[in-house]
Structure formats: C-alpha cells, structure tokens
Amino acid sequence: IRGMGPRVLLVRMGRLSYADALGLQERWLRRLQAARGPGAEAGALLLGEPAGPAYTAGLRGGLEPGEEARLRALGADVRRTGRGGLATFHGPGQLLAHPVLDLRPLGLRLRTHVAALEACAVGLCRRLGLPAALARPPPYTGVWLGDRKICAIGVRCGRHITSHGLAMNCSTDLTWFEHIVPCGLVGMGVTSLTEELQRRVTVEEATDPFLEAFEEAFQCTLTLHHEDSD
C-alpha cells in the first residue's frame, strides 16, 4: 500500500460479529495506550464487515428499553456504545472502518479527524463514480447523496486516542433501517453504493478504493498487520 507520513497498521478483520469487532477495538486501544513513545506507530485501521445484524446506540442514546426488545425480536444484536451520535444499524454488506489512532503524530484534532473520515467516505464514492457525495455538518454528520445517507460516522476520543469510526453501506439490506430513526433524523433516507450505482457493490470491491482514500485523507502509510507479529 502506497503512502507517506506516519505509519498506520491495517488490520483486516474480515467478516465478524459487531460484538467481536468491538472486542478487537478494545484490544487495539489498550495496545496503543501502552505503546506511546518515540517510534510507536500512529495506530491501526480496523477494517471489516459485520457478519450479522446489529443496532447500536451512541452516547446520546437513541433506543428506548422497549425498542431494544423489539429489535432483538427481529433477530438483531443491540448494543450501547461509547461513540458520539444516536442509533444506527450495522450489518452484512457494510464496510466497517474503526481507526484506533493517536491523533498527535498525525497532526489532527478531533474535529479534523472527523473531517478526514468524511473525506475517506467522499473519496470512496467519487472513485466509484458518485461525485455528488457530500459531507454535511451536525446534526447531519456523515456522507450523503441528496437527502439519502450512505455513510454513518460516529467517533470516540479520549486522551488523543480515537475509536469507532464509519460504516459505509455497500450492499447492505436497507430494510433494517426501517425499524429505527437512523441517527435521530426524521424524514431522511438511507442508501447504499449498490442502490446508487444500480449494480451490486460488495465490501471487497469497495475496500481498495477506500484504503487509497484513507491514506490520502490522513496523510499516512498503511502497513498490513500480520497477527503473528504481535
């Protein structure tokens, strides 16, 4: 993978449950918190695809207790997370990108980190032929095509270290979103790369252009992480 600037490890999680993705994120958070010092990498980009349906609530809530039971009855996992924002859906056909980064070697603050994540999603859309994709300011944080949201963004940051990130709808079954008000935005729609391009776009197809966009937005070099190098 090409790039310049600080080194960020690329961790390909593959298909896994959202709960397992959160567990892996916690391990990388602890690793990065312990590794601070000269020569330490800027962190890791955890990339994967949820293996099953999951609804998550952010720091501002978004799911009532009765609603949680209703969503579980649909066969979905329901989790409260420490990211910003309200309720959203994660599931198969979605590119999940969780950068666990120390913002200081990257020269970023939380606001510019969120802007870089937005630029990744916009860059991916443009590389695949959707030049109209735009990031919008709060409360519409994320990337949109008109009034349809294609990418949700929600991050957590503590002591300069970030977690959580973005979820890009590639070939996601969008009917799952009908059971909630995504991110608390009434009257707004959701969409996917597959829906917009009128052909099936898999997470696999979206991955390489996303990685290019990530290196460009974060001005970093991605290096593939091998588990046996821990």
Tab-separated table of N, CA and C in Angstrom, residues 29-164:
chain	number	residue	atom	x	y	z
A	29	LEU	N	-7.045	-0.549	21.400
A	29	LEU	CA	-6.997	0.650	22.241
A	29	LEU	C	-5.982	0.470	23.368
A	30	ARG	N	-6.050	-0.681	24.041
A	30	ARG	CA	-5.114	-0.936	25.138
A	30	ARG	C	-3.677	-0.998	24.628
A	31	ARG	N	-3.503	-1.628	23.472
A	31	ARG	CA	-2.164	-1.732	22.890
A	31	ARG	C	-1.593	-0.347	22.587
A	32	LEU	N	-2.414	0.508	22.002
A	32	LEU	CA	-1.926	1.841	21.627
A	32	LEU	C	-1.656	2.695	22.871
A	33	GLN	N	-2.500	2.573	23.871
A	33	GLN	CA	-2.282	3.333	25.109
A	33	GLN	C	-0.981	2.924	25.787
A	34	ALA	N	-0.594	1.652	25.629
A	34	ALA	CA	0.627	1.153	26.266
A	34	ALA	C	1.875	1.427	25.437
A	35	ALA	N	1.699	1.702	24.143
A	35	ALA	CA	2.848	1.764	23.236
A	35	ALA	C	3.364	3.166	22.984
A	36	ARG	N	2.864	4.138	23.720
A	36	ARG	CA	3.254	5.514	23.427
A	36	ARG	C	4.738	5.725	23.653
A	37	GLY	N	5.318	6.468	22.774
A	37	GLY	CA	6.744	6.758	22.898
A	37	GLY	C	7.346	6.910	21.524
A	38	PRO	N	8.632	7.305	21.447
A	38	PRO	CA	9.287	7.508	20.152
A	38	PRO	C	9.242	6.230	19.321
A	39	GLY	N	8.918	6.378	18.052
A	39	GLY	CA	8.946	5.243	17.139
A	39	GLY	C	7.663	4.432	17.119
A	40	ALA	N	6.722	4.733	18.017
A	40	ALA	CA	5.458	3.982	18.018
A	40	ALA	C	4.636	4.391	16.797
A	41	GLU	N	3.918	3.407	16.217
A	41	GLU	CA	3.065	3.753	15.078
A	41	GLU	C	1.922	4.638	15.555
A	42	ALA	N	1.280	5.297	14.586
A	42	ALA	CA	0.177	6.200	14.928
A	42	ALA	C	-1.081	5.439	15.326
A	43	GLY	N	-1.080	4.114	15.121
A	43	GLY	CA	-2.244	3.328	15.495
A	43	GLY	C	-2.608	2.327	14.418
A	44	ALA	N	-3.879	1.957	14.380
A	44	ALA	CA	-4.335	0.918	13.462
A	44	ALA	C	-5.686	1.282	12.868
A	45	LEU	N	-5.893	0.852	11.628
A	45	LEU	CA	-7.197	0.950	10.974
A	45	LEU	C	-7.791	-0.447	10.972
A	46	LEU	N	-8.882	-0.623	11.712
A	46	LEU	CA	-9.570	-1.916	11.769
A	46	LEU	C	-10.673	-1.913	10.720
A	47	LEU	N	-10.576	-2.856	9.789
A	47	LEU	CA	-11.484	-2.870	8.648
A	47	LEU	C	-12.210	-4.208	8.600
A	48	GLY	N	-13.524	-4.193	8.484
A	48	GLY	CA	-14.247	-5.447	8.436
A	48	GLY	C	-15.658	-5.276	7.914
A	49	GLU	N	-16.426	-6.364	8.028
A	49	GLU	CA	-17.824	-6.382	7.598
A	49	GLU	C	-18.623	-7.127	8.663
A	50	PRO	N	-19.675	-6.529	9.199
A	50	PRO	CA	-20.479	-7.231	10.206
A	50	PRO	C	-21.091	-8.512	9.636
A	51	ALA	N	-20.987	-9.600	10.395
A	51	ALA	CA	-21.490	-10.890	9.917
A	51	ALA	C	-22.992	-11.034	10.132
A	52	GLY	N	-23.551	-10.239	11.034
A	52	GLY	CA	-24.987	-10.321	11.315
A	52	GLY	C	-25.527	-8.948	11.655
A	53	PRO	N	-26.855	-8.830	11.753
A	53	PRO	CA	-27.455	-7.508	12.012
A	53	PRO	C	-27.252	-7.052	13.454
A	54	ALA	N	-26.959	-5.765	13.624
A	54	ALA	CA	-26.796	-5.180	14.960
A	54	ALA	C	-27.259	-3.734	14.939
A	55	TYR	N	-27.956	-3.340	15.998
A	55	TYR	CA	-28.316	-1.937	16.188
A	55	TYR	C	-27.471	-1.406	17.339
A	56	THR	N	-26.959	-0.185	17.189
A	56	THR	CA	-26.161	0.410	18.252
A	56	THR	C	-26.713	1.781	18.619
A	57	ALA	N	-26.619	2.091	19.907
A	57	ALA	CA	-26.973	3.418	20.408
A	57	ALA	C	-25.681	4.113	20.811
A	58	GLY	N	-25.609	5.410	20.590
A	58	GLY	CA	-24.415	6.174	20.934
A	58	GLY	C	-24.551	6.852	22.287
A	59	LEU	N	-23.643	7.785	22.547
A	59	LEU	CA	-23.624	8.475	23.838
A	59	LEU	C	-24.907	9.252	24.100
A	60	ARG	N	-25.552	9.712	23.031
A	60	ARG	CA	-26.799	10.472	23.196
A	60	ARG	C	-28.017	9.560	23.184
A	61	GLY	N	-27.781	8.250	23.298
A	61	GLY	CA	-28.893	7.306	23.371
A	61	GLY	C	-29.434	6.974	22.005
A	62	GLY	N	-30.760	7.024	21.883
A	62	GLY	CA	-31.394	6.753	20.597
A	62	GLY	C	-32.283	5.535	20.591
A	63	LEU	N	-32.174	4.684	21.640
A	63	LEU	CA	-33.028	3.498	21.722
A	63	LEU	C	-33.644	3.408	23.112
A	64	GLU	N	-34.968	3.315	23.162
A	64	GLU	CA	-35.667	3.116	24.438
A	64	GLU	C	-35.622	1.632	24.797
A	65	PRO	N	-35.726	1.304	26.110
A	65	PRO	CA	-35.684	-0.116	26.521
A	65	PRO	C	-36.689	-0.996	25.768
A	66	GLY	N	-37.920	-0.511	25.596
A	66	GLY	CA	-38.921	-1.287	24.860
A	66	GLY	C	-38.525	-1.500	23.411
A	67	GLU	N	-37.862	-0.485	22.853
A	67	GLU	CA	-37.409	-0.564	21.472
A	67	GLU	C	-36.306	-1.617	21.333
A	68	GLU	N	-35.430	-1.682	22.330
A	68	GLU	CA	-34.350	-2.668	22.294
A	68	GLU	C	-34.917	-4.080	22.209
A	69	ALA	N	-35.944	-4.362	23.010
A	69	ALA	CA	-36.563	-5.689	22.995
A	69	ALA	C	-37.192	-5.979	21.628
A	70	ARG	N	-37.834	-4.965	21.053
A	70	ARG	CA	-38.461	-5.134	19.733
A	70	ARG	C	-37.418	-5.454	18.665
A	71	LEU	N	-36.267	-4.777	18.718
A	71	LEU	CA	-35.215	-5.002	17.726
A	71	LEU	C	-34.561	-6.371	17.908
A	72	ARG	N	-34.406	-6.785	19.168
A	72	ARG	CA	-33.845	-8.133	19.410
A	72	ARG	C	-34.783	-9.207	18.860
A	73	ALA	N	-36.091	-8.944	18.937
A	73	ALA	CA	-37.072	-9.907	18.433
A	73	ALA	C	-36.968	-10.074	16.909
A	74	LEU	N	-36.374	-9.091	16.234
A	74	LEU	CA	-36.146	-9.193	14.786
A	74	LEU	C	-34.953	-10.086	14.469
A	75	GLY	N	-34.204	-10.470	15.517
A	75	GLY	CA	-33.010	-11.293	15.309
A	75	GLY	C	-31.724	-10.503	15.292
A	76	ALA	N	-31.781	-9.256	15.722
A	76	ALA	CA	-30.596	-8.400	15.704
A	76	ALA	C	-29.955	-8.304	17.089
A	77	ASP	N	-28.649	-8.115	17.107
A	77	ASP	CA	-27.938	-7.783	18.335
A	77	ASP	C	-28.211	-6.298	18.618
A	78	VAL	N	-28.269	-5.908	19.886
A	78	VAL	CA	-28.464	-4.496	20.241
A	78	VAL	C	-27.399	-4.120	21.258
A	79	ARG	N	-26.665	-3.036	20.991
A	79	ARG	CA	-25.542	-2.659	21.856
A	79	ARG	C	-25.531	-1.166	22.113
A	80	ARG	N	-25.124	-0.804	23.320
A	80	ARG	CA	-24.838	0.599	23.631
A	80	ARG	C	-23.338	0.792	23.482
A	81	THR	N	-22.939	1.865	22.833
A	81	THR	CA	-21.508	2.090	22.588
A	81	THR	C	-21.099	3.465	23.101
A	82	GLY	N	-19.804	3.692	23.145
A	82	GLY	CA	-19.288	4.970	23.624
A	82	GLY	C	-19.033	5.989	22.537
A	83	ARG	N	-19.536	5.713	21.325
A	83	ARG	CA	-19.303	6.684	20.241
A	83	ARG	C	-20.291	7.831	20.345
A	84	GLY	N	-19.990	8.899	19.614
A	84	GLY	CA	-20.930	10.004	19.516
A	84	GLY	C	-22.127	9.613	18.673
A	85	GLY	N	-23.211	10.374	18.810
A	85	GLY	CA	-24.366	10.163	17.947
A	85	GLY	C	-25.459	9.340	18.599
A	86	LEU	N	-26.473	9.014	17.792
A	86	LEU	CA	-27.659	8.299	18.258
A	86	LEU	C	-27.656	6.872	17.696
A	87	ALA	N	-28.833	6.356	17.353
A	87	ALA	CA	-28.946	4.954	16.939
A	87	ALA	C	-28.618	4.772	15.460
A	88	THR	N	-27.982	3.638	15.160
A	88	THR	CA	-27.788	3.273	13.760
A	88	THR	C	-27.768	1.758	13.634
A	89	PHE	N	-27.652	1.291	12.395
A	89	PHE	CA	-27.666	-0.137	12.097
A	89	PHE	C	-26.330	-0.546	11.498
A	90	HIS	N	-25.865	-1.740	11.875
A	90	HIS	CA	-24.683	-2.344	11.249
A	90	HIS	C	-25.045	-3.746	10.805
A	91	GLY	N	-24.588	-4.139	9.604
A	91	GLY	CA	-24.911	-5.480	9.148
A	91	GLY	C	-24.123	-5.882	7.919
A	92	PRO	N	-24.392	-7.088	7.419
A	92	PRO	CA	-23.691	-7.581	6.223
A	92	PRO	C	-23.828	-6.600	5.058
A	93	GLY	N	-22.781	-6.533	4.258
A	93	GLY	CA	-22.780	-5.609	3.123
A	93	GLY	C	-22.345	-4.205	3.491
A	94	GLN	N	-21.863	-4.046	4.732
A	94	GLN	CA	-21.416	-2.728	5.197
A	94	GLN	C	-19.908	-2.766	5.452
A	95	LEU	N	-19.214	-1.752	4.964
A	95	LEU	CA	-17.778	-1.611	5.236
A	95	LEU	C	-17.624	-0.875	6.559
A	96	LEU	N	-17.067	-1.571	7.529
A	96	LEU	CA	-16.869	-1.016	8.865
A	96	LEU	C	-15.404	-0.606	8.989
A	97	ALA	N	-15.152	0.650	9.290
A	97	ALA	CA	-13.780	1.147	9.436
A	97	ALA	C	-13.646	1.844	10.786
A	98	HIS	N	-12.860	1.255	11.677
A	98	HIS	CA	-12.624	1.813	13.006
A	98	HIS	C	-11.153	2.178	13.133
A	99	PRO	N	-10.787	3.439	12.920
A	99	PRO	CA	-9.396	3.844	13.131
A	99	PRO	C	-9.134	4.046	14.630
A	100	VAL	N	-8.206	3.254	15.159
A	100	VAL	CA	-7.765	3.425	16.551
A	100	VAL	C	-6.432	4.158	16.456
A	101	LEU	N	-6.479	5.468	16.615
A	101	LEU	CA	-5.336	6.317	16.264
A	101	LEU	C	-4.959	7.250	17.404
A	102	ASP	N	-3.646	7.480	17.534
A	102	ASP	CA	-3.150	8.588	18.351
A	102	ASP	C	-3.102	9.791	17.417
A	103	LEU	N	-3.919	10.776	17.679
A	103	LEU	CA	-4.055	11.898	16.738
A	103	LEU	C	-2.807	12.769	16.666
A	104	ARG	N	-1.963	12.741	17.700
A	104	ARG	CA	-0.837	13.695	17.738
A	104	ARG	C	0.196	13.486	16.636
A	105	PRO	N	0.698	12.239	16.405
A	105	PRO	CA	1.656	12.099	15.300
A	105	PRO	C	1.045	12.387	13.927
A	106	LEU	N	-0.288	12.309	13.839
A	106	LEU	CA	-0.963	12.608	12.572
A	106	LEU	C	-1.269	14.098	12.431
A	107	GLY	N	-1.001	14.859	13.493
A	107	GLY	CA	-1.253	16.300	13.450
A	107	GLY	C	-2.725	16.654	13.402
A	108	LEU	N	-3.567	15.792	14.003
A	108	LEU	CA	-5.007	16.000	13.936
A	108	LEU	C	-5.597	16.319	15.308
A	109	ARG	N	-6.730	17.008	15.300
A	109	ARG	CA	-7.569	17.158	16.482
A	109	ARG	C	-8.863	16.398	16.197
A	110	LEU	N	-9.743	16.318	17.174
A	110	LEU	CA	-10.962	15.535	16.962
A	110	LEU	C	-11.755	16.040	15.763
A	111	ARG	N	-11.904	17.349	15.643
A	111	ARG	CA	-12.693	17.911	14.542
A	111	ARG	C	-12.073	17.578	13.183
A	112	THR	N	-10.740	17.679	13.096
A	112	THR	CA	-10.094	17.387	11.808
A	112	THR	C	-10.054	15.876	11.543
A	113	HIS	N	-10.074	15.073	12.616
A	113	HIS	CA	-10.175	13.614	12.453
A	113	HIS	C	-11.521	13.254	11.820
A	114	VAL	N	-12.604	13.851	12.327
A	114	VAL	CA	-13.934	13.590	11.755
A	114	VAL	C	-13.977	14.057	10.300
A	115	ALA	N	-13.373	15.204	10.016
A	115	ALA	CA	-13.339	15.711	8.629
A	115	ALA	C	-12.562	14.753	7.724
A	116	ALA	N	-11.484	14.151	8.246
A	116	ALA	CA	-10.709	13.186	7.451
A	116	ALA	C	-11.533	11.919	7.181
A	117	LEU	N	-12.308	11.473	8.181
A	117	LEU	CA	-13.185	10.315	7.961
A	117	LEU	C	-14.221	10.621	6.883
A	118	GLU	N	-14.780	11.823	6.948
A	118	GLU	CA	-15.747	12.234	5.919
A	118	GLU	C	-15.084	12.226	4.542
A	119	ALA	N	-13.850	12.712	4.491
A	119	ALA	CA	-13.128	12.759	3.213
A	119	ALA	C	-12.866	11.347	2.677
A	120	CYS	N	-12.649	10.376	3.575
A	120	CYS	CA	-12.477	8.977	3.149
A	120	CYS	C	-13.727	8.477	2.444
A	121	ALA	N	-14.872	8.707	3.070
A	121	ALA	CA	-16.135	8.213	2.505
A	121	ALA	C	-16.454	8.928	1.195
A	122	VAL	N	-16.260	10.246	1.162
A	122	VAL	CA	-16.494	11.007	-0.078
A	122	VAL	C	-15.529	10.528	-1.165
A	123	GLY	N	-14.263	10.315	-0.788
A	123	GLY	CA	-13.250	9.849	-1.748
A	123	GLY	C	-13.597	8.489	-2.322
A	124	LEU	N	-14.122	7.590	-1.486
A	124	LEU	CA	-14.551	6.276	-1.972
A	124	LEU	C	-15.691	6.433	-2.969
A	125	CYS	N	-16.697	7.227	-2.603
A	125	CYS	CA	-17.837	7.434	-3.515
A	125	CYS	C	-17.379	7.994	-4.856
A	126	ARG	N	-16.495	8.956	-4.813
A	126	ARG	CA	-16.038	9.588	-6.067
A	126	ARG	C	-15.236	8.605	-6.917
A	127	ARG	N	-14.422	7.775	-6.269
A	127	ARG	CA	-13.647	6.779	-7.014
A	127	ARG	C	-14.558	5.749	-7.690
A	128	LEU	N	-15.740	5.535	-7.119
A	128	LEU	CA	-16.659	4.552	-7.696
A	128	LEU	C	-17.692	5.197	-8.628
A	129	GLY	N	-17.570	6.510	-8.844
A	129	GLY	CA	-18.441	7.160	-9.821
A	129	GLY	C	-19.639	7.876	-9.244
A	130	LEU	N	-19.526	8.320	-7.973
A	130	LEU	CA	-20.614	9.087	-7.349
A	130	LEU	C	-20.065	10.445	-6.889
A	131	PRO	N	-19.857	11.357	-7.842
A	131	PRO	CA	-19.224	12.644	-7.496
A	131	PRO	C	-20.096	13.563	-6.659
A	132	ALA	N	-21.393	13.255	-6.534
A	132	ALA	CA	-22.293	14.151	-5.785
A	132	ALA	C	-22.245	13.906	-4.276
A	133	ALA	N	-21.490	12.911	-3.823
A	133	ALA	CA	-21.426	12.612	-2.384
A	133	ALA	C	-20.859	13.801	-1.621
A	134	LEU	N	-21.511	14.155	-0.511
A	134	LEU	CA	-21.102	15.321	0.278
A	134	LEU	C	-21.179	15.006	1.766
A	135	ALA	N	-20.219	15.541	2.527
A	135	ALA	CA	-20.317	15.515	3.982
A	135	ALA	C	-21.173	16.690	4.422
A	136	ARG	N	-21.958	16.492	5.490
A	136	ARG	CA	-22.809	17.571	5.983
A	136	ARG	C	-22.517	17.819	7.456
A	137	PRO	N	-22.714	19.051	7.923
A	137	PRO	CA	-22.404	19.381	9.320
A	137	PRO	C	-23.435	18.790	10.278
A	138	PRO	N	-23.109	18.735	11.598
A	138	PRO	CA	-24.084	18.262	12.587
A	138	PRO	C	-25.383	19.059	12.471
A	139	PRO	N	-26.544	18.464	12.731
A	139	PRO	CA	-26.733	17.082	13.213
A	139	PRO	C	-26.726	16.040	12.104
A	140	TYR	N	-26.302	16.447	10.905
A	140	TYR	CA	-26.343	15.530	9.757
A	140	TYR	C	-24.998	14.860	9.502
A	141	THR	N	-24.163	14.779	10.530
A	141	THR	CA	-22.814	14.206	10.374
A	141	THR	C	-22.874	12.898	9.595
A	142	GLY	N	-21.997	12.770	8.624
A	142	GLY	CA	-21.975	11.598	7.760
A	142	GLY	C	-21.851	12.040	6.319
A	143	VAL	N	-22.011	11.101	5.409
A	143	VAL	CA	-21.882	11.421	3.982
A	143	VAL	C	-23.201	11.083	3.291
A	144	TRP	N	-23.622	12.001	2.441
A	144	TRP	CA	-24.965	11.975	1.859
A	144	TRP	C	-24.923	12.095	0.349
A	145	LEU	N	-25.959	11.536	-0.285
A	145	LEU	CA	-26.270	11.799	-1.688
A	145	LEU	C	-27.680	12.382	-1.674
A	146	GLY	N	-27.788	13.684	-1.826
A	146	GLY	CA	-29.074	14.357	-1.658
A	146	GLY	C	-29.521	14.208	-0.208
A	147	ASP	N	-30.757	13.725	0.003
A	147	ASP	CA	-31.245	13.545	1.372
A	147	ASP	C	-31.146	12.084	1.807
A	148	ARG	N	-30.254	11.331	1.153
A	148	ARG	CA	-30.053	9.912	1.477
A	148	ARG	C	-28.653	9.719	2.051
A	149	LYS	N	-28.606	9.132	3.223
A	149	LYS	CA	-27.321	8.937	3.905
A	149	LYS	C	-26.703	7.616	3.461
A	150	ILE	N	-25.451	7.680	2.999
A	150	ILE	CA	-24.768	6.473	2.530
A	150	ILE	C	-23.712	5.994	3.529
A	151	CYS	N	-23.288	6.900	4.408
A	151	CYS	CA	-22.216	6.550	5.348
A	151	CYS	C	-22.463	7.236	6.686
A	152	ALA	N	-22.514	6.420	7.749
A	152	ALA	CA	-22.666	6.964	9.105
A	152	ALA	C	-21.290	7.114	9.742
A	153	ILE	N	-21.117	8.208	10.511
A	153	ILE	CA	-19.848	8.466	11.195
A	153	ILE	C	-20.137	8.758	12.663
A	154	GLY	N	-19.429	8.078	13.538
A	154	GLY	CA	-19.543	8.326	14.975
A	154	GLY	C	-18.251	7.913	15.642
A	155	VAL	N	-17.623	8.808	16.373
A	155	VAL	CA	-16.303	8.513	16.941
A	155	VAL	C	-16.280	8.755	18.447
A	156	ARG	N	-15.268	8.189	19.047
A	156	ARG	CA	-14.970	8.424	20.454
A	156	ARG	C	-13.514	8.855	20.519
A	157	CYS	N	-13.196	9.767	21.433
A	157	CYS	CA	-11.808	10.203	21.564
A	157	CYS	C	-11.513	10.465	23.036
A	158	GLY	N	-10.468	9.839	23.538
A	158	GLY	CA	-10.043	10.057	24.917
A	158	GLY	C	-8.534	10.103	24.979
A	159	ARG	N	-7.999	11.147	25.563
A	159	ARG	CA	-6.536	11.318	25.668
A	159	ARG	C	-5.861	11.198	24.306
A	160	HIS	N	-6.445	11.852	23.333
A	160	HIS	CA	-5.914	11.933	21.963
A	160	HIS	C	-6.037	10.633	21.181
A	161	ILE	N	-6.654	9.587	21.754
A	161	ILE	CA	-6.775	8.313	21.037
A	161	ILE	C	-8.223	8.096	20.622
A	162	THR	N	-8.411	7.803	19.337
A	162	THR	CA	-9.756	7.653	18.776
A	162	THR	C	-10.171	6.185	18.701
A	163	SER	N	-11.477	5.973	18.669
A	163	SER	CA	-12.027	4.651	18.344
A	163	SER	C	-13.373	4.862	17.660
A	164	HIS	N	-14.001	3.748	17.274
A	164	HIS	CA	-15.193	3.770	16.416
A	164	HIS	C	-14.813	4.460	15.096
